[in-house]
């Protein structure tokens, strides 16, 4: 029996898709979200459950076939599409989409890897609870992909990354065995932390098939405010003040540079901007357990103190859910405004929060010196030390040509500038294929050697997502 | 040169201690805190810094000498003392006790492994900040040991275990190389999660020499309340209500059974108990960012609702720091009261919170049926699903003889009872030597195989804390 026939036996003939002469259009599986990676799969297999995933992995072991696991295929680093060889099996997990259990008294949900993030949020909400992981792709990304990449998003300041939201995993190992590590335990010190090793490993150590996630009580009120600031130093001081005053009720702290918000003003003129342009604008989100009025009063007191201390020049507190949503909409429109403005170079970097003002001042200056006229689109999750530090080609230039000529040099400048601050070249997007070579150059040799020995130990034949991460 | 001479060259002659004829009393290093394990070390080495640790590990590699790392030697599972062979080097890390840096704007502290937990708490407080890890041994345990065992304690409900409080590590690998993974980053998705693999590995995969820890703003007020409850079901409902009402301000939720608090009443009669005896008593702790009066008002509203719903029969809110401390003192006196009452069998177990009432009812009944007259000392961190589910010999019996005869059977009954609920045989104390055989029997074969392959990959010669965990 050919491997393809054996695959059909395992997952059913309708769930093995072949491209080219095989008759299916596989572009949704073979091309990544940013359309930077176009692969060609041996086949796409769509298993229905964990047992089928394990059987497929065992089959691939027999035949030495490499496996690329895929969820919603919304990743930004080329980790979830096959290479061009036509020899890799694309294992799409979106049919594993059951919410297996919600335990309200334990504040946990056990869900399968292919559940769309938004459906997990909705299942939690249906139980009167909150699953706080939230990011732009939530309508199509899957929780398995979120865990495989340790996704971040807008609530990390309070709730942590995907890693911190996960209590247990079910994983199919490289040998095709099932590790049932699903647990609703908050404390469990029985051996090595296998869970966190699989989380963030981008499908290179095992295939996550299900997870037990932390849920939280829903806040009584979520409200936002905008503040205009003269400097990034002031933004860092405001963050400290807000954390002290609001404690864990501070659930979001986003920063937007003047040019970034200006692009929104330019391309989405219909969106009202409550504050006049300022060097920096911060969006604060507060989740309150008491009442909307309580949250607003805390915000007003906080912003008054900030005004007195000269940290902010202006502020607006949302007085309705609609106004809160409109504030978030401004922040969320930056990436699209940027795309409309033209091709650009994205950096997903992290620094100690305390180092951000100096990093930005120095690196902005170096970029402008080396590449005169570039436009700097600085925004991101300041509360987490995570900037989307993007570079737009000079106005009026041929942006595509500029990127072709300078992308590598700009990346090098930015990543070199991170090093003295102990910064990260990938805060929340992962490594995948895109940053594999950068990682090999920039990560410490000791760390790389440890990673390679773990990879060899857990995937000795190197069949899981080869060429990604390492 | 003999290994001992080489060791003296590395750490200085005064920092190599030899027992027996060598002249030093090594009992503080060779005997564990509970005095259940009495080993005999080849020597005790006390390096001053990371470079010396690495040099010692390289020396041990050359000579095939096994290494037992030790911090404050307060562990409860026999993981930090040598075996009886006289062949293992005891590597005591308490001279690595510098606070290397505090970055207030980034809310991080970088400290060496040998820092005593309380000194880390104090260093944070000196900077006006909070390091929330807190446990009974904090005056002598070290942060390196806390991380090596993923310590829990009383603040896990809000802040997580030691793992969640750590952003980065410095580790000496089994080969004697230094991995500098110290980072103050909240987000960093550049490869496998080495940090969490070393955390909780009890010195079997590498030797933690320093860590970058998360700090938090200090709360404006910390206050506590006691509530008397008719059932454990009511305690679980009260927990849900408190989490919804107080959000992340709920920093402690401890439960105490009637017999456990009764032992405190018996042996520490001088400690006032604000509430009359009840089947269950809960201690709630709230950390407020606003004001003491705000915290008390929230407590009072919460407890009034709980009273109306019949969840509690009585309650007392602390009106001063002194009263708060007195409430905590009751809870913290249970282990000592238990010791005074006589030898007993301790279980450090975890369950989904929702499963605790049924587990306790069924397991209490099974224990009383099988071992008539045993006294059940149930207390613990209910908010984390973590019970110290202890068993005292029948009143009037020869407790030592009872334990000798029945300890294993009682452990087996309790651990068997955990299995259907997905419970853990070690919530926060770890495995060490004490529970190694239980783990080998009870952990899934797939998980054990993954753990063994990781151990072989990172410590191929098996020199790091052999015979512990695996």
Coordinates of C-alpha atoms in Angstrom, one line a residue, chain A residues 14-300:
Chain A
X14 CA -12.1 12.8 1.7
X15 CA -9.6 14.0 4.2
X16 CA -6.5 13.5 2.1
X17 CA -6.1 16.3 -0.4
X18 CA -3.6 16.2 -3.2
X19 CA -2.6 19.2 -5.2
X20 CA -1.6 19.5 -8.9
X21 CA -2.9 16.5 -10.8
X22 CA -4.5 15.3 -7.6
X23 CA -7.2 17.9 -8.2
X24 CA -7.4 20.1 -5.1
X25 CA -6.4 23.7 -4.8
X26 CA -4.1 23.6 -1.8
X27 CA -3.1 27.2 -1.7
X28 CA -4.9 27.8 1.6
X29 CA -2.7 25.2 3.1
X30 CA 0.6 25.8 1.2
X31 CA 0.8 29.5 1.3
X32 CA 1.4 31.4 4.5
X33 CA -0.7 34.3 5.7
X34 CA 1.8 37.0 4.6
X35 CA 2.3 35.2 1.3
X36 CA 6.0 35.1 1.8
X37 CA 6.2 31.3 1.8
X38 CA 4.7 29.2 -0.9
X39 CA 5.3 25.5 -0.4
X40 CA 4.2 22.3 -2.1
X41 CA 3.0 19.4 0.1
X42 CA 3.1 15.7 -0.5
X43 CA -0.5 15.8 0.6
X44 CA -2.8 17.5 3.1
X45 CA -4.2 15.2 5.8
X46 CA -7.1 16.3 7.9
X47 CA -7.4 13.9 10.9
X48 CA -10.6 13.9 13.0
X49 CA -9.1 13.1 16.4
X50 CA -6.0 12.4 18.4
X51 CA -5.9 8.7 17.6
X52 CA -5.9 9.6 13.9
X53 CA -3.1 12.1 14.4
X54 CA -1.1 9.5 16.2
X55 CA -1.7 6.9 13.4
X56 CA -0.6 9.5 10.8
X57 CA 2.6 10.2 12.7
X58 CA 3.4 6.5 13.0
X59 CA 2.8 6.1 9.3
X60 CA 5.1 9.0 8.5
X61 CA 7.7 7.4 10.8
X62 CA 7.5 4.1 8.8
X63 CA 8.1 6.0 5.6
X64 CA 10.4 8.7 6.8
X65 CA 8.0 11.5 5.8
X66 CA 8.4 14.9 7.4
X67 CA 5.3 16.5 9.0
X68 CA 4.3 20.1 9.1
X69 CA 1.4 20.7 11.6
X70 CA -1.0 23.5 10.8
X71 CA -3.8 25.2 12.6
X72 CA -5.4 28.3 11.2
X73 CA -2.3 29.1 9.1
X74 CA -2.2 32.7 10.4
X75 CA 1.4 32.5 11.6
X76 CA 3.8 35.3 10.6
X77 CA 7.1 33.4 10.4
X78 CA 6.5 30.6 7.9
X79 CA 6.3 27.8 10.4
X80 CA 3.0 26.3 9.3
X81 CA 3.4 25.7 5.6
X82 CA 5.4 22.9 3.9
X83 CA 8.7 23.6 2.0
X84 CA 8.9 23.4 -1.8
X85 CA 10.1 19.8 -1.9
X86 CA 6.7 18.2 -2.3
X87 CA 7.8 15.6 0.2
X88 CA 6.3 17.0 3.4
X89 CA 3.0 16.0 4.8
X90 CA 0.8 18.9 5.8
X91 CA -1.1 17.8 8.9
X92 CA -4.1 20.2 9.3
X93 CA -5.6 20.0 12.7
X94 CA -8.8 22.1 12.2
X95 CA -11.1 19.1 12.4
X96 CA -10.0 18.6 16.0
X97 CA -12.4 21.3 17.1
X98 CA -14.3 20.0 20.1
X99 CA -14.6 21.8 23.4
X100 CA -14.2 18.7 25.5
X101 CA -15.1 20.1 28.9
X102 CA -15.6 23.2 30.9
X103 CA -15.1 23.0 34.6
X104 CA -16.5 26.3 35.9
X105 CA -15.7 25.6 39.6
X106 CA -12.1 24.8 38.6
X107 CA -12.0 27.7 36.1
X108 CA -10.7 25.5 33.3
X109 CA -11.6 24.5 29.8
X110 CA -10.3 21.5 27.9
X111 CA -10.3 22.1 24.2
X112 CA -8.9 20.4 21.1
X113 CA -6.1 22.0 19.2
X114 CA -8.1 22.9 16.1
X115 CA -10.6 25.1 18.0
X116 CA -10.6 28.6 16.7
X117 CA -9.4 31.0 19.4
X118 CA -12.6 33.0 19.1
X119 CA -14.7 29.9 19.7
X120 CA -12.8 29.2 22.8
X121 CA -13.4 32.7 24.0
X122 CA -17.1 32.2 23.2
X123 CA -17.3 28.9 25.0
X124 CA -15.8 30.5 28.1
X125 CA -18.3 33.4 27.8
X126 CA -21.2 31.0 27.5
X127 CA -20.1 29.6 30.9
X128 CA -20.0 33.1 32.3
X129 CA -16.2 33.1 32.3
X130 CA -13.3 34.8 30.5
X131 CA -10.6 33.2 28.3
X132 CA -8.3 36.3 28.0
X133 CA -6.0 35.4 25.1
X134 CA -6.8 37.9 22.4
X135 CA -5.1 38.8 19.2
X136 CA -5.8 40.2 15.8
X137 CA -6.2 36.8 14.1
X138 CA -8.6 35.4 16.8
X139 CA -11.3 34.8 14.2
X140 CA -9.2 32.2 12.3
X141 CA -6.2 31.2 14.3
X142 CA -6.5 28.0 16.4
X143 CA -5.6 27.4 20.0
X144 CA -3.1 24.7 19.0
X145 CA -1.3 27.2 16.9
X146 CA -1.5 29.8 19.7
X147 CA 0.2 27.3 22.0
X148 CA 2.7 26.0 19.4
X149 CA 3.9 29.6 19.0
X150 CA 3.3 30.8 22.6
X151 CA 1.1 33.6 21.2
X152 CA 1.0 37.0 23.0
X153 CA -1.6 39.6 22.1
X154 CA -3.2 42.5 24.0
X155 CA -3.8 41.0 27.5
X156 CA -0.4 39.7 28.4
X157 CA 0.3 42.5 30.9
X158 CA -2.3 40.9 33.2
X159 CA -2.8 37.3 32.1
X160 CA 0.6 36.4 30.5
X161 CA 1.3 34.7 27.1
X162 CA -0.5 31.6 25.9
X163 CA 2.0 29.6 28.0
X164 CA 0.7 31.1 31.2
X165 CA -2.8 30.4 30.2
X166 CA -2.3 26.7 29.8
X167 CA -2.3 24.1 32.6
X168 CA -2.0 20.9 30.6
X169 CA -1.5 19.4 27.1
X170 CA -2.2 16.4 25.1
X171 CA 0.6 15.8 22.6
X172 CA 1.3 13.2 19.9
X173 CA 5.1 12.6 20.2
X174 CA 7.4 12.2 17.2
X175 CA 7.1 8.4 17.7
X176 CA 3.3 8.6 17.3
X177 CA 2.5 8.0 21.0
X178 CA 0.0 10.0 22.8
X179 CA 1.1 11.9 26.0
X180 CA -2.0 12.7 28.0
X181 CA -0.8 15.6 30.0
X182 CA -4.3 17.2 30.2
X183 CA -4.7 18.4 33.8
X184 CA -6.7 21.1 35.5
X185 CA -4.1 21.4 38.3
X186 CA -2.6 24.7 39.4
X187 CA 0.2 23.0 41.2
X188 CA 1.9 19.8 40.0
X189 CA 5.6 19.2 40.7
X190 CA 5.8 15.6 39.5
X191 CA 8.8 15.7 37.1
X192 CA 10.1 17.8 34.3
X193 CA 8.0 20.5 32.7
X194 CA 7.1 18.8 29.4
X195 CA 4.1 21.2 28.9
X196 CA 6.3 24.3 28.5
X197 CA 8.7 22.5 26.3
X198 CA 6.1 21.7 23.7
X199 CA 4.5 25.2 24.1
X200 CA 6.4 27.5 21.8
X201 CA 8.3 24.7 19.9
X202 CA 6.4 25.4 16.7
X203 CA 5.6 21.8 15.9
X204 CA 9.2 20.7 16.0
X205 CA 9.1 18.5 19.1
X206 CA 5.6 17.1 19.1
X207 CA 2.0 17.8 17.9
X208 CA -0.3 19.4 20.4
X209 CA -3.8 17.9 20.0
X210 CA -5.6 19.3 23.0
X211 CA -5.1 21.6 26.0
X212 CA -6.5 22.5 29.4
X213 CA -6.7 26.2 29.7
X214 CA -7.2 28.6 32.6
X215 CA -10.4 30.6 32.7
X216 CA -11.1 33.7 34.8
X217 CA -14.2 35.4 36.2
X218 CA -15.5 37.9 33.8
X219 CA -14.8 41.5 34.8
X220 CA -17.9 43.6 35.7
X221 CA -16.6 46.5 33.5
X222 CA -13.9 46.9 31.0
X223 CA -13.0 50.5 30.2
X224 CA -10.3 52.3 28.4
X225 CA -8.6 55.7 28.3
X226 CA -6.2 57.5 25.9
X227 CA -3.4 59.7 27.1
X228 CA -1.1 62.0 25.1
X229 CA 2.5 62.1 26.2
X230 CA 5.6 64.2 25.3
X231 CA 8.1 61.3 25.6
X232 CA 8.5 57.6 25.8
X233 CA 10.2 58.1 29.2
X234 CA 6.9 59.6 30.4
X235 CA 5.0 56.5 29.0
X236 CA 7.2 54.2 31.1
X237 CA 6.6 56.4 34.2
X238 CA 2.9 56.3 33.5
X239 CA 3.0 52.5 33.2
X240 CA 4.6 52.3 36.7
X241 CA 2.0 54.7 38.1
X242 CA -0.8 52.8 36.5
X243 CA 0.4 49.4 37.7
X244 CA 0.7 50.8 41.3
X245 CA -2.7 52.5 41.3
X246 CA -4.7 49.8 39.4
X247 CA -2.9 46.6 40.3
X248 CA -3.9 43.7 38.3
X249 CA -7.0 45.6 37.0
X250 CA -4.6 47.2 34.5
X251 CA -5.2 44.8 31.6
X252 CA -3.8 46.7 28.7
X253 CA -1.1 49.4 28.1
X254 CA -0.5 50.0 24.4
X255 CA 1.7 52.8 23.0
X256 CA 1.4 54.4 19.6
X257 CA 3.9 56.8 18.0
X258 CA 2.8 60.0 16.3
X259 CA 3.6 58.7 12.8
X260 CA 1.8 55.4 13.4
X261 CA -1.4 57.2 14.6
X262 CA -0.9 59.7 11.8
X263 CA -1.2 56.8 9.2
X264 CA -4.5 55.9 10.8
X265 CA -5.7 59.5 10.5
X266 CA -4.6 59.6 6.9
X267 CA -6.1 56.3 5.7
X268 CA -9.1 56.0 8.1
X269 CA -10.2 59.6 8.3
X270 CA -13.6 58.5 9.4
X271 CA -12.2 57.2 12.7
X272 CA -12.5 59.9 15.3
X273 CA -9.3 60.5 17.2
X274 CA -10.3 61.9 20.7
X275 CA -6.9 63.5 21.3
X276 CA -4.9 65.9 19.1
X277 CA -1.6 64.5 17.7
X278 CA 1.2 64.1 20.2
X279 CA 4.6 62.5 20.2
X280 CA 3.2 59.4 21.9
X281 CA -0.3 58.2 22.7
X282 CA -1.0 55.5 25.2
X283 CA -4.2 53.3 25.4
X284 CA -4.9 52.0 28.9
X285 CA -7.4 49.3 29.5
X286 CA -8.8 48.5 32.9
X287 CA -10.9 45.5 33.9
X288 CA -12.8 46.1 37.1
X289 CA -14.5 43.7 39.4
X290 CA -16.8 46.3 41.0
X291 CA -18.5 48.7 38.6
X292 CA -18.0 50.9 35.5
X293 CA -18.2 54.0 37.6
X294 CA -15.5 52.7 40.0
X295 CA -13.2 52.0 37.0
X296 CA -13.8 55.5 35.6
X297 CA -13.1 57.1 38.9
X298 CA -9.9 55.3 39.2
X299 CA -8.9 56.2 35.7
X300 CA -9.7 59.9 36.3

